[in-house]
Short mmCIF file of C-alpha atoms and ligand atoms in Angstrom, two decimals:
data_model
loop_
_atom_site.label_atom_id
_atom_site.label_comp_id
_atom_site.label_asym_id
_atom_site.label_seq_id
_atom_site.Cartn_x
_atom_site.Cartn_y
_atom_site.Cartn_z
CA MET A 22 -35.44 11.78 -26.98
CA SER A 23 -37.14 10.42 -23.91
CA SER A 24 -35.27 10.62 -20.62
CA SER A 25 -35.21 6.82 -20.29
CA VAL A 26 -33.32 6.53 -23.60
CA ILE A 27 -30.85 9.22 -22.51
CA GLY A 28 -30.37 7.36 -19.22
CA TRP A 29 -29.73 4.18 -21.15
CA PHE A 30 -27.07 5.87 -23.32
CA ARG A 31 -25.49 7.33 -20.24
CA ARG A 32 -25.26 3.91 -18.59
CA ILE A 33 -23.62 2.43 -21.70
CA GLY A 34 -21.23 5.37 -21.72
CA TRP A 35 -20.25 4.73 -18.10
CA PHE A 36 -19.88 1.03 -18.76
CA LEU A 37 -17.60 1.54 -21.79
CA GLY A 38 -15.63 4.22 -19.97
CA GLY A 39 -15.19 1.83 -17.04
CA LEU A 40 -13.98 -0.91 -19.36
CA ALA A 41 -11.49 1.44 -21.02
CA ALA A 42 -10.20 2.56 -17.63
CA LEU A 43 -9.84 -1.05 -16.48
CA TYR A 44 -7.96 -1.86 -19.69
CA LEU A 45 -5.61 1.06 -19.17
CA VAL A 46 -4.96 0.25 -15.52
CA SER A 47 -4.23 -3.39 -16.41
CA CYS A 48 -1.88 -2.28 -19.18
CA VAL A 49 0.00 0.00 -16.82
CA TYR A 50 0.17 -2.83 -14.28
CA PHE A 51 1.69 -5.21 -16.86
CA GLN A 52 4.13 -2.56 -18.07
CA ARG A 53 5.32 -2.03 -14.54
CA LYS A 54 5.54 -5.74 -13.81
CA HIS A 55 7.35 -6.50 -17.07
CA PRO A 56 9.05 -3.29 -18.21
CA GLN A 57 10.91 -3.35 -21.50
CA PRO A 58 14.48 -4.27 -20.50
CA VAL A 59 17.11 -1.77 -21.66
CA LEU A 60 20.88 -2.18 -21.45
CA GLY A 61 23.09 0.76 -20.52
CA ALA A 62 24.72 2.49 -23.51
CA GLU A 63 28.21 1.25 -22.60
CA SER A 64 27.12 -2.38 -23.13
CA THR A 65 28.78 -2.34 -26.55
CA THR A 66 32.04 -0.73 -25.41
CA PRO A 67 34.84 -2.68 -23.65
CA PHE A 68 33.49 -1.99 -20.15
CA ALA A 69 35.23 -3.05 -16.91
CA PRO A 70 33.41 -6.06 -15.45
CA ASP A 71 34.32 -5.70 -11.70
CA TRP A 72 32.56 -8.95 -10.73
CA PRO A 73 31.83 -9.53 -7.05
CA LYS A 74 34.36 -11.51 -5.03
CA GLY A 75 34.22 -15.25 -5.73
CA PHE A 76 32.24 -14.79 -8.95
CA LEU A 77 32.33 -17.94 -11.07
CA TRP A 78 33.39 -17.24 -14.65
CA GLY A 79 33.63 -20.37 -16.72
CA THR A 80 32.44 -22.55 -19.53
CA ALA A 81 29.86 -25.35 -19.63
CA THR A 82 29.70 -28.68 -21.42
CA ALA A 83 27.69 -31.92 -21.15
CA ALA A 84 29.11 -35.44 -21.07
CA HIS A 85 27.37 -36.83 -24.14
CA GLN A 86 28.21 -33.78 -26.21
CA VAL A 87 31.93 -33.73 -25.57
CA GLU A 88 33.28 -36.99 -24.13
CA GLY A 89 32.90 -39.46 -26.96
CA GLY A 90 32.28 -43.18 -26.58
CA ASN A 91 28.98 -42.95 -24.73
CA ALA A 92 27.19 -45.93 -26.23
CA LEU A 93 24.90 -47.08 -23.43
CA ASN A 94 22.32 -44.31 -23.23
CA ASP A 95 19.05 -43.47 -24.96
CA TRP A 96 20.70 -40.88 -27.21
CA ALA A 97 23.28 -43.29 -28.61
CA ARG A 98 20.42 -45.54 -29.67
CA PHE A 99 18.33 -42.69 -31.04
CA GLU A 100 21.24 -41.41 -33.15
CA ARG A 101 21.33 -44.70 -35.00
CA LEU A 102 17.75 -44.31 -36.26
CA PRO A 103 17.71 -42.92 -39.80
CA GLY A 104 16.84 -39.25 -40.20
CA LYS A 105 16.96 -38.30 -36.54
CA ILE A 106 20.20 -36.29 -36.48
CA ALA A 107 21.15 -33.64 -39.05
CA HIS A 108 23.61 -34.82 -41.72
CA GLY A 109 23.33 -38.34 -40.27
CA ASP A 110 25.86 -37.35 -37.56
CA THR A 111 26.32 -39.41 -34.40
CA SER A 112 27.93 -38.40 -31.13
CA GLY A 113 30.70 -40.97 -31.82
CA VAL A 114 33.98 -39.56 -30.55
CA ALA A 115 32.27 -36.18 -29.97
CA SER A 116 34.99 -33.71 -28.91
CA GLY A 117 37.16 -36.50 -27.56
CA HIS A 118 37.14 -34.88 -24.13
CA TRP A 119 37.29 -38.21 -22.26
CA ASN A 120 40.89 -38.54 -23.45
CA LYS A 121 41.74 -34.85 -23.46
CA VAL A 122 40.92 -33.79 -19.93
CA GLY A 123 44.33 -32.27 -19.23
CA GLU A 124 44.44 -30.45 -22.56
CA ASP A 125 40.95 -29.03 -22.06
CA ILE A 126 41.69 -27.85 -18.54
CA ALA A 127 44.69 -25.99 -19.98
CA LEU A 128 42.27 -24.27 -22.40
CA MET A 129 40.08 -23.17 -19.47
CA ARG A 130 43.12 -21.63 -17.83
CA ASP A 131 44.09 -19.88 -21.06
CA LEU A 132 40.62 -18.36 -21.12
CA GLY A 133 41.06 -16.94 -17.63
CA ALA A 134 38.19 -19.08 -16.36
CA ASN A 135 37.94 -20.07 -12.71
CA SER A 136 35.17 -22.68 -12.94
CA TYR A 137 33.77 -25.39 -15.17
CA ARG A 138 30.25 -26.78 -15.37
CA PHE A 139 30.09 -30.32 -16.78
CA SER A 140 27.97 -33.43 -16.40
CA ILE A 141 28.81 -36.94 -15.31
CA GLU A 142 27.35 -39.64 -17.51
CA TRP A 143 24.98 -41.89 -15.60
CA SER A 144 25.09 -44.66 -18.25
CA ARG A 145 28.89 -44.89 -17.91
CA LEU A 146 28.75 -44.97 -14.14
CA GLU A 147 25.89 -47.46 -13.87
CA PRO A 148 26.08 -49.30 -17.19
CA ARG A 149 23.84 -52.08 -15.87
CA GLU A 150 21.22 -51.41 -13.28
CA GLY A 151 22.73 -51.69 -9.82
CA THR A 152 26.35 -52.10 -11.01
CA TRP A 153 28.81 -49.23 -10.58
CA ASP A 154 31.77 -48.86 -12.90
CA ASP A 155 34.59 -47.99 -10.48
CA ALA A 156 37.01 -46.97 -13.23
CA ALA A 157 34.52 -44.48 -14.65
CA TRP A 158 33.89 -42.99 -11.21
CA GLN A 159 37.64 -42.71 -10.75
CA HIS A 160 37.97 -40.94 -14.08
CA TYR A 161 35.62 -38.18 -12.90
CA ALA A 162 37.24 -38.02 -9.47
CA ASP A 163 40.62 -37.50 -11.19
CA GLU A 164 39.17 -34.89 -13.52
CA ILE A 165 37.82 -32.98 -10.53
CA THR A 166 41.18 -33.20 -8.77
CA GLN A 167 42.88 -31.78 -11.86
CA LEU A 168 40.29 -29.03 -12.21
CA LYS A 169 40.79 -27.92 -8.65
CA ALA A 170 44.56 -28.00 -9.00
CA ALA A 171 44.13 -25.68 -12.00
CA GLY A 172 41.96 -23.24 -10.04
CA GLN A 173 38.71 -24.36 -11.68
CA GLU A 174 35.71 -24.75 -9.35
CA PRO A 175 33.74 -27.80 -10.53
CA VAL A 176 29.97 -27.47 -10.97
CA VAL A 177 28.72 -31.01 -11.45
CA THR A 178 25.49 -31.77 -13.31
CA LEU A 179 23.96 -35.18 -12.65
CA LEU A 180 21.57 -35.36 -15.59
CA HIS A 181 22.13 -33.53 -18.84
CA PHE A 182 19.44 -35.14 -21.04
CA THR A 183 20.91 -38.65 -21.46
CA LEU A 184 19.37 -41.61 -19.63
CA PRO A 185 20.86 -45.10 -19.27
CA ALA A 186 19.41 -47.48 -21.87
CA TRP A 187 18.22 -49.84 -19.10
CA LEU A 188 16.05 -47.06 -17.70
CA ALA A 189 14.89 -45.83 -21.11
CA ASP A 190 13.69 -49.38 -21.82
CA ARG A 191 11.09 -49.10 -19.13
CA GLY A 192 9.93 -45.55 -19.78
CA GLY A 193 12.87 -43.24 -19.01
CA ALA A 194 11.62 -40.05 -17.39
CA THR A 195 8.12 -41.53 -17.13
CA ALA A 196 9.25 -44.80 -15.47
CA PRO A 197 7.67 -45.01 -12.00
CA ASP A 198 11.01 -45.79 -10.36
CA PHE A 199 13.03 -43.11 -12.21
CA PRO A 200 13.13 -40.73 -9.21
CA ALA A 201 14.29 -43.50 -6.86
CA ARG A 202 16.96 -44.74 -9.29
CA PHE A 203 18.20 -41.21 -9.87
CA GLY A 204 18.26 -40.58 -6.13
CA ARG A 205 20.44 -43.64 -5.68
CA PHE A 206 22.79 -42.39 -8.40
CA ALA A 207 23.00 -38.99 -6.67
CA ALA A 208 23.77 -40.68 -3.34
CA GLU A 209 26.65 -42.52 -4.99
CA ALA A 210 27.91 -39.30 -6.56
CA ALA A 211 27.81 -37.61 -3.15
CA ARG A 212 29.71 -40.51 -1.60
CA ARG A 213 32.39 -40.73 -4.26
CA LEU A 214 32.78 -37.13 -5.41
CA GLY A 215 31.23 -35.14 -2.57
CA PRO A 216 34.48 -34.60 -0.67
CA GLN A 217 35.76 -32.60 -3.66
CA VAL A 218 32.53 -31.04 -4.94
CA ARG A 219 30.41 -28.28 -3.47
CA TRP A 220 28.39 -27.07 -6.47
CA TRP A 221 25.81 -29.57 -7.67
CA CYS A 222 23.29 -29.17 -10.47
CA THR A 223 20.72 -31.96 -10.34
CA VAL A 224 19.07 -31.71 -13.76
CA ASN A 225 19.58 -29.71 -16.92
CA GLU A 226 16.63 -28.12 -18.73
CA PRO A 227 13.85 -30.50 -17.75
CA GLN A 228 11.31 -28.55 -19.80
CA VAL A 229 13.45 -28.85 -22.93
CA GLN A 230 13.82 -32.60 -22.42
CA MET A 231 10.05 -32.78 -22.04
CA PHE A 232 9.22 -30.63 -25.08
CA PHE A 233 11.67 -32.14 -27.57
CA GLY A 234 11.25 -35.69 -26.27
CA TYR A 235 7.48 -35.82 -25.82
CA VAL A 236 5.87 -32.89 -27.68
CA ALA A 237 7.98 -32.28 -30.81
CA GLY A 238 9.19 -35.88 -30.69
CA THR A 239 12.56 -34.93 -32.19
CA TRP A 240 14.62 -36.20 -29.22
CA PRO A 241 14.42 -39.52 -27.36
CA PRO A 242 12.04 -41.13 -26.75
CA GLY A 243 10.67 -39.50 -29.90
CA VAL A 244 6.97 -39.46 -29.03
CA LYS A 245 4.31 -36.80 -29.47
CA ASP A 246 1.98 -37.11 -26.54
CA ASN A 247 1.14 -34.14 -24.33
CA ALA A 248 -0.15 -36.30 -21.47
CA LEU A 249 3.09 -38.28 -21.43
CA ALA A 250 5.01 -34.99 -21.62
CA VAL A 251 3.43 -33.84 -18.38
CA LYS A 252 4.23 -37.21 -16.84
CA ALA A 253 7.87 -36.76 -17.85
CA PHE A 254 7.84 -33.29 -16.30
CA GLU A 255 6.56 -34.75 -13.05
CA GLY A 256 9.14 -37.55 -13.20
CA LEU A 257 11.97 -35.05 -13.69
CA LEU A 258 10.67 -32.92 -10.84
CA LYS A 259 10.53 -35.87 -8.47
CA ALA A 260 13.93 -37.07 -9.69
CA HIS A 261 15.37 -33.66 -8.87
CA GLY A 262 13.80 -33.89 -5.40
CA ALA A 263 15.19 -37.37 -4.76
CA ALA A 264 18.66 -36.31 -5.93
CA ALA A 265 18.66 -33.17 -3.78
CA LEU A 266 17.72 -35.16 -0.67
CA ALA A 267 20.44 -37.70 -1.40
CA LEU A 268 23.05 -34.99 -1.95
CA ARG A 269 22.11 -33.24 1.27
CA ALA A 270 22.35 -36.51 3.18
CA GLY A 271 25.66 -37.58 1.64
CA ASP A 272 27.55 -34.32 1.21
CA PRO A 273 27.11 -31.91 4.11
CA ASP A 274 28.35 -28.86 2.21
CA ALA A 275 26.42 -29.61 -1.00
CA TYR A 276 25.26 -26.39 -2.63
CA ILE A 277 22.38 -27.46 -4.85
CA GLY A 278 20.64 -26.01 -7.86
CA LEU A 279 19.50 -26.95 -11.33
CA ALA A 280 19.74 -25.44 -14.79
CA SER A 281 16.50 -24.32 -16.34
CA ASN A 282 16.18 -23.09 -19.91
CA MET A 283 14.49 -19.69 -19.97
CA ILE A 284 13.19 -17.95 -23.05
CA TYR A 285 12.43 -14.26 -22.78
CA PHE A 286 8.78 -14.31 -23.89
CA GLU A 287 7.37 -10.94 -24.80
CA PRO A 288 3.93 -10.00 -26.09
CA ALA A 289 4.28 -9.03 -29.76
CA HIS A 290 2.37 -5.84 -28.90
CA ARG A 291 3.01 -4.51 -25.42
CA TRP A 292 -0.33 -2.68 -25.21
CA ASN A 293 -2.36 -5.69 -26.24
CA LEU A 294 -3.70 -7.14 -23.00
CA LEU A 295 -4.65 -10.45 -24.52
CA GLU A 296 -1.10 -10.90 -25.76
CA GLN A 297 0.26 -9.90 -22.35
CA PHE A 298 -1.91 -12.54 -20.80
CA VAL A 299 -0.96 -15.26 -23.28
CA SER A 300 2.72 -14.38 -23.07
CA ASN A 301 2.60 -14.64 -19.26
CA THR A 302 0.84 -17.96 -19.44
CA VAL A 303 3.47 -19.38 -21.77
CA ALA A 304 6.33 -17.96 -19.67
CA ASN A 305 4.84 -19.32 -16.46
CA GLY A 306 4.40 -22.74 -18.03
CA PHE A 307 7.73 -23.05 -19.81
CA ASN A 308 10.15 -20.96 -17.75
CA TRP A 309 8.91 -21.07 -14.22
CA SER A 310 6.75 -24.11 -13.45
CA PHE A 311 9.69 -26.27 -12.37
CA TYR A 312 10.92 -23.63 -9.93
CA GLU A 313 7.41 -22.73 -8.79
CA SER A 314 6.76 -26.40 -8.00
CA ILE A 315 9.84 -26.41 -5.81
CA ARG A 316 8.89 -23.14 -4.12
CA THR A 317 5.32 -24.16 -3.39
CA GLY A 318 5.84 -27.87 -2.69
CA ARG A 319 3.22 -28.74 -5.30
CA ALA A 320 4.05 -30.34 -8.64
CA GLN A 321 2.45 -27.87 -11.05
CA PHE A 322 2.27 -27.54 -14.79
CA SER A 323 -0.34 -25.72 -16.77
CA MET A 324 -0.21 -24.68 -20.42
CA PRO A 325 -2.89 -24.47 -23.11
CA GLY A 326 -3.22 -27.85 -24.83
CA PHE A 327 -1.74 -29.89 -21.94
CA PRO A 328 -3.45 -31.73 -19.10
CA THR A 329 -3.02 -29.74 -15.90
CA LEU A 330 -0.73 -31.12 -13.24
CA ASP A 331 -1.30 -30.01 -9.67
CA ALA A 332 -0.35 -32.50 -6.99
CA PRO A 333 1.18 -32.17 -3.54
CA ALA A 334 4.97 -32.66 -3.46
CA PRO A 335 6.06 -31.21 -0.11
CA GLU A 336 9.41 -32.99 -0.33
CA LEU A 337 10.44 -30.52 -3.05
CA LYS A 338 10.44 -27.53 -0.75
CA GLY A 339 13.88 -26.20 0.10
CA THR A 340 15.65 -28.50 -2.36
CA ILE A 341 17.54 -25.70 -4.11
CA ASP A 342 20.08 -23.23 -2.76
CA TRP A 343 20.49 -21.37 -6.04
CA VAL A 344 18.60 -20.80 -9.26
CA GLY A 345 20.25 -21.74 -12.57
CA ILE A 346 19.23 -19.98 -15.77
CA ASN A 347 20.23 -21.08 -19.27
CA TYR A 348 19.51 -18.18 -21.59
CA TYR A 349 19.67 -18.10 -25.38
CA ARG A 350 16.79 -16.16 -26.93
CA ARG A 351 13.71 -13.94 -27.06
CA ASN A 352 10.37 -15.05 -28.50
CA LEU A 353 7.40 -12.88 -29.36
CA VAL A 354 3.98 -14.20 -28.42
CA ARG A 355 0.72 -13.56 -30.25
CA PHE A 356 -2.82 -14.65 -29.52
CA ALA A 357 -3.76 -16.76 -32.56
CA PRO A 358 -7.15 -18.49 -32.36
CA GLY A 359 -6.30 -20.74 -35.34
CA ALA A 360 -2.94 -21.98 -33.97
CA PRO A 361 -2.42 -24.97 -31.64
CA GLY A 362 -3.11 -23.82 -28.09
CA MET A 363 -4.25 -20.50 -29.66
CA VAL A 364 -0.71 -19.16 -29.38
CA ASP A 365 1.76 -18.12 -32.04
CA ILE A 366 5.40 -17.93 -30.96
CA SER A 367 8.05 -16.45 -33.23
CA ASN A 368 11.45 -14.76 -33.30
CA GLY A 369 11.74 -11.05 -32.66
CA PRO A 370 13.08 -8.72 -35.34
CA GLY A 371 16.75 -8.76 -34.24
CA THR A 372 19.74 -10.64 -35.65
CA LEU A 373 19.39 -14.43 -35.74
CA SER A 374 22.17 -16.83 -34.83
CA ASP A 375 23.00 -19.96 -36.87
CA ALA A 376 20.46 -21.72 -34.61
CA LYS A 377 17.85 -19.31 -36.01
CA VAL A 378 17.10 -17.72 -32.66
CA GLU A 379 17.14 -14.01 -31.98
CA ILE A 380 20.17 -12.54 -30.24
CA TYR A 381 18.68 -10.39 -27.48
CA PRO A 382 20.90 -9.69 -24.43
CA GLU A 383 18.23 -7.49 -22.83
CA GLY A 384 16.16 -10.65 -22.29
CA LEU A 385 18.84 -11.99 -19.96
CA LEU A 386 18.55 -8.88 -17.81
CA ALA A 387 14.76 -9.25 -17.64
CA LEU A 388 14.99 -12.92 -16.61
CA LEU A 389 17.62 -12.23 -13.95
CA ARG A 390 15.38 -9.54 -12.50
CA GLU A 391 12.37 -11.84 -12.54
CA GLY A 392 14.23 -14.83 -11.06
CA TRP A 393 15.49 -12.64 -8.23
CA ALA A 394 12.09 -11.05 -7.60
CA ARG A 395 10.42 -14.45 -7.46
CA TYR A 396 12.84 -16.38 -5.24
CA HIS A 397 15.43 -14.13 -3.64
CA LEU A 398 17.94 -16.94 -3.99
CA PRO A 399 21.42 -16.63 -5.49
CA ILE A 400 21.32 -17.00 -9.29
CA VAL A 401 23.82 -18.58 -11.65
CA ILE A 402 23.76 -18.19 -15.43
CA THR A 403 24.41 -21.86 -16.05
CA GLU A 404 24.52 -21.47 -19.87
CA ASN A 405 24.62 -18.68 -22.42
CA GLY A 406 26.24 -18.72 -25.83
CA VAL A 407 25.69 -18.48 -29.56
CA ALA A 408 25.83 -20.79 -32.58
CA ASP A 409 28.06 -18.72 -34.82
CA SER A 410 30.24 -20.56 -37.30
CA SER A 411 31.48 -17.39 -38.99
CA GLY A 412 32.48 -15.77 -35.69
CA VAL A 413 30.92 -12.42 -36.59
CA HIS A 414 28.50 -12.33 -33.66
CA ARG A 415 30.24 -13.98 -30.70
CA PRO A 416 32.57 -11.18 -29.51
CA ILE A 417 29.77 -8.65 -29.10
CA TYR A 418 27.40 -11.37 -27.89
CA VAL A 419 29.75 -12.26 -25.04
CA ARG A 420 30.23 -8.60 -24.17
CA GLN A 421 26.58 -7.63 -24.14
CA HIS A 422 25.38 -10.64 -22.18
CA ALA A 423 28.13 -10.05 -19.63
CA TYR A 424 26.97 -6.46 -19.47
CA ALA A 425 23.40 -7.61 -18.76
CA ALA A 426 24.82 -9.68 -15.88
CA LYS A 427 26.80 -6.72 -14.55
CA GLN A 428 23.76 -4.48 -14.75
CA ALA A 429 21.63 -7.02 -12.87
CA ILE A 430 24.27 -7.20 -10.12
CA ALA A 431 24.34 -3.40 -9.90
CA GLU A 432 20.55 -3.47 -9.44
CA GLY A 433 20.92 -5.84 -6.49
CA VAL A 434 20.47 -9.30 -8.05
CA ASP A 435 22.62 -11.82 -6.17
CA LEU A 436 24.30 -13.30 -9.25
CA ARG A 437 27.07 -15.76 -8.41
CA GLY A 438 28.36 -16.98 -11.74
CA PHE A 439 28.27 -17.01 -15.53
CA PHE A 440 29.01 -20.07 -17.66
CA HIS A 441 29.52 -19.71 -21.37
CA TRP A 442 28.17 -22.48 -23.57
CA SER A 443 30.56 -23.90 -24.59
CA LEU A 444 34.27 -24.55 -24.12
CA MET A 445 34.69 -26.14 -27.55
CA ASP A 446 32.43 -27.09 -30.46
CA ASN A 447 30.57 -30.30 -29.75
CA PHE A 448 27.72 -32.65 -30.62
CA GLU A 449 24.65 -30.43 -30.66
CA TRP A 450 21.98 -33.10 -30.17
CA ALA A 451 19.61 -33.35 -33.15
CA GLU A 452 21.67 -30.73 -35.00
CA GLY A 453 24.75 -32.93 -34.94
CA TYR A 454 27.96 -30.98 -35.48
CA GLY A 455 26.26 -28.26 -37.51
CA TRP A 456 26.12 -25.60 -34.82
CA ARG A 457 29.38 -24.12 -33.54
CA PHE A 458 29.07 -22.86 -29.99
CA GLY A 459 32.69 -23.21 -28.87
CA LEU A 460 35.05 -20.58 -27.55
CA TYR A 461 37.44 -23.05 -29.15
CA ARG A 462 36.79 -24.08 -32.69
CA MET A 463 37.18 -27.81 -33.16
CA ASP A 464 38.48 -29.45 -36.31
CA LEU A 465 35.98 -32.25 -36.80
CA LYS A 466 38.58 -34.64 -38.21
CA THR A 467 41.56 -34.10 -35.94
CA LEU A 468 39.64 -32.76 -32.89
CA ALA A 469 42.32 -30.03 -32.69
CA ARG A 470 41.12 -26.95 -30.78
CA THR A 471 41.94 -23.40 -31.84
CA PRO A 472 40.65 -20.18 -30.24
CA ALA A 473 37.38 -19.04 -31.81
CA ALA A 474 36.05 -15.51 -32.20
CA GLY A 475 34.83 -14.33 -28.81
CA SER A 476 37.49 -16.10 -26.77
CA GLU A 477 39.53 -12.86 -26.47
CA GLU A 478 36.48 -10.99 -25.18
CA PHE A 479 35.73 -13.81 -22.72
CA LYS A 480 39.30 -13.55 -21.46
CA ARG A 481 39.11 -9.77 -21.16
CA LEU A 482 35.99 -10.09 -19.01
CA ALA A 483 37.43 -12.75 -16.68
CA PRO A 484 37.56 -11.77 -13.00
CA ALA A 485 41.01 -10.56 -11.96
CA ARG A 486 42.94 -13.40 -10.40
C1 FCB B 3 21.05 -25.99 -24.24
C2 FCB B 3 21.55 -27.34 -23.77
C3 FCB B 3 22.98 -27.61 -24.15
C4 FCB B 3 23.30 -27.12 -25.54
C5 FCB B 3 22.88 -25.69 -25.69
C6 FCB B 3 23.22 -25.08 -27.03
O1 FCB B 3 19.67 -26.01 -24.36
O2 FCB B 3 21.44 -27.45 -22.37
O3 FCB B 3 23.22 -28.98 -23.99
O4 FCB B 3 22.74 -27.93 -26.48
O5 FCB B 3 21.51 -25.59 -25.49
#
């Protein structure tokens, strides 16, 4: 063989060796950045929680899902369209909470809870644009007074999916004046409720509202349009910003955050770099873009198949004091050239809940670590729970997710609270009353509440009074 051919082979050898080394180094980098989360062995035993002082331990609900009688929002209208809600259910009387405030607060006390996250219903409070319903405001003010008297710290959400019909009529989350209208609503909330409320949550799961409402089209407004979806994302981001500014101006001790749904996305094969890359892209887009926009002061969203959003929004900077995480599941991500956006997303191999999502408490630990590493702001688990009508999964679910929280705290994450979804069974959006998330089981006819599986474990884990 001539020496030039040998030299050529040698160069190819070096090149391939270099590529392999680069691949290995990148793999090691990703493994270190996203190590496989592992829970301590005692996560399944009845461990002692020893929460930090002032830790919030409570349940979460949303107005439209529990109150009953909310007829003036986009959901009420959507529910009337045939085929939109499973079994033809409607929110109707929901869990009847509007008339059972005292009874439900007694349930919180029985659970050993010290806090309650709930939403106030914009369409009740401003049924017609520009007109406040004083009686409805008073109802919430009284509820908050009762909560505090019962030792329950209120965490008030301003927008949990439902929009007043008058706003939906002109584009809802994509209406140009949505942020301004929402800001005005937040200012009114600060004025009327601020003296009693410290913990505010501006919006709940903006990405979920965007995906179901504008991508899957299974929630209001029921469209499938990725460009509009990004517009809704931007609208929700600006609405959050307007609300935060209004709260800061109207309630000097306002402690502001929001609740973001986070899925633990994992590459289906940890040593497949392409899958690592795709999984990160999806996680950055779905889990983190709302918070990253706030951190950077630029409205940003980028995911395969969507128009890219990147616009200055300096007013967003500093608008949150804490980071809210709603956690329910893990998803495995594969690179799939034939699939939409070239990504295939599926459940992991573990047990599935009634909602057909994988139960994976380790994912909560990973997301708490990542949220802390990214922002170094206090974190609150604003929702976590399981659809489990038989009650076989909830006790261990509650225990293991609480253990993930305890482990994160032990590692130095500044976790301030944990809210179980939910206090009682309720109207689960497009699933109607099919999914049972309550620590109290609700009889759908009589609305009577009885302790569900998992409530004893929740009580056992409550911070000592
Ligand atoms: C969350 C929602 C909440 C409830 C739970 C099960 O995504 O914020 O309203 O539906 O899921």
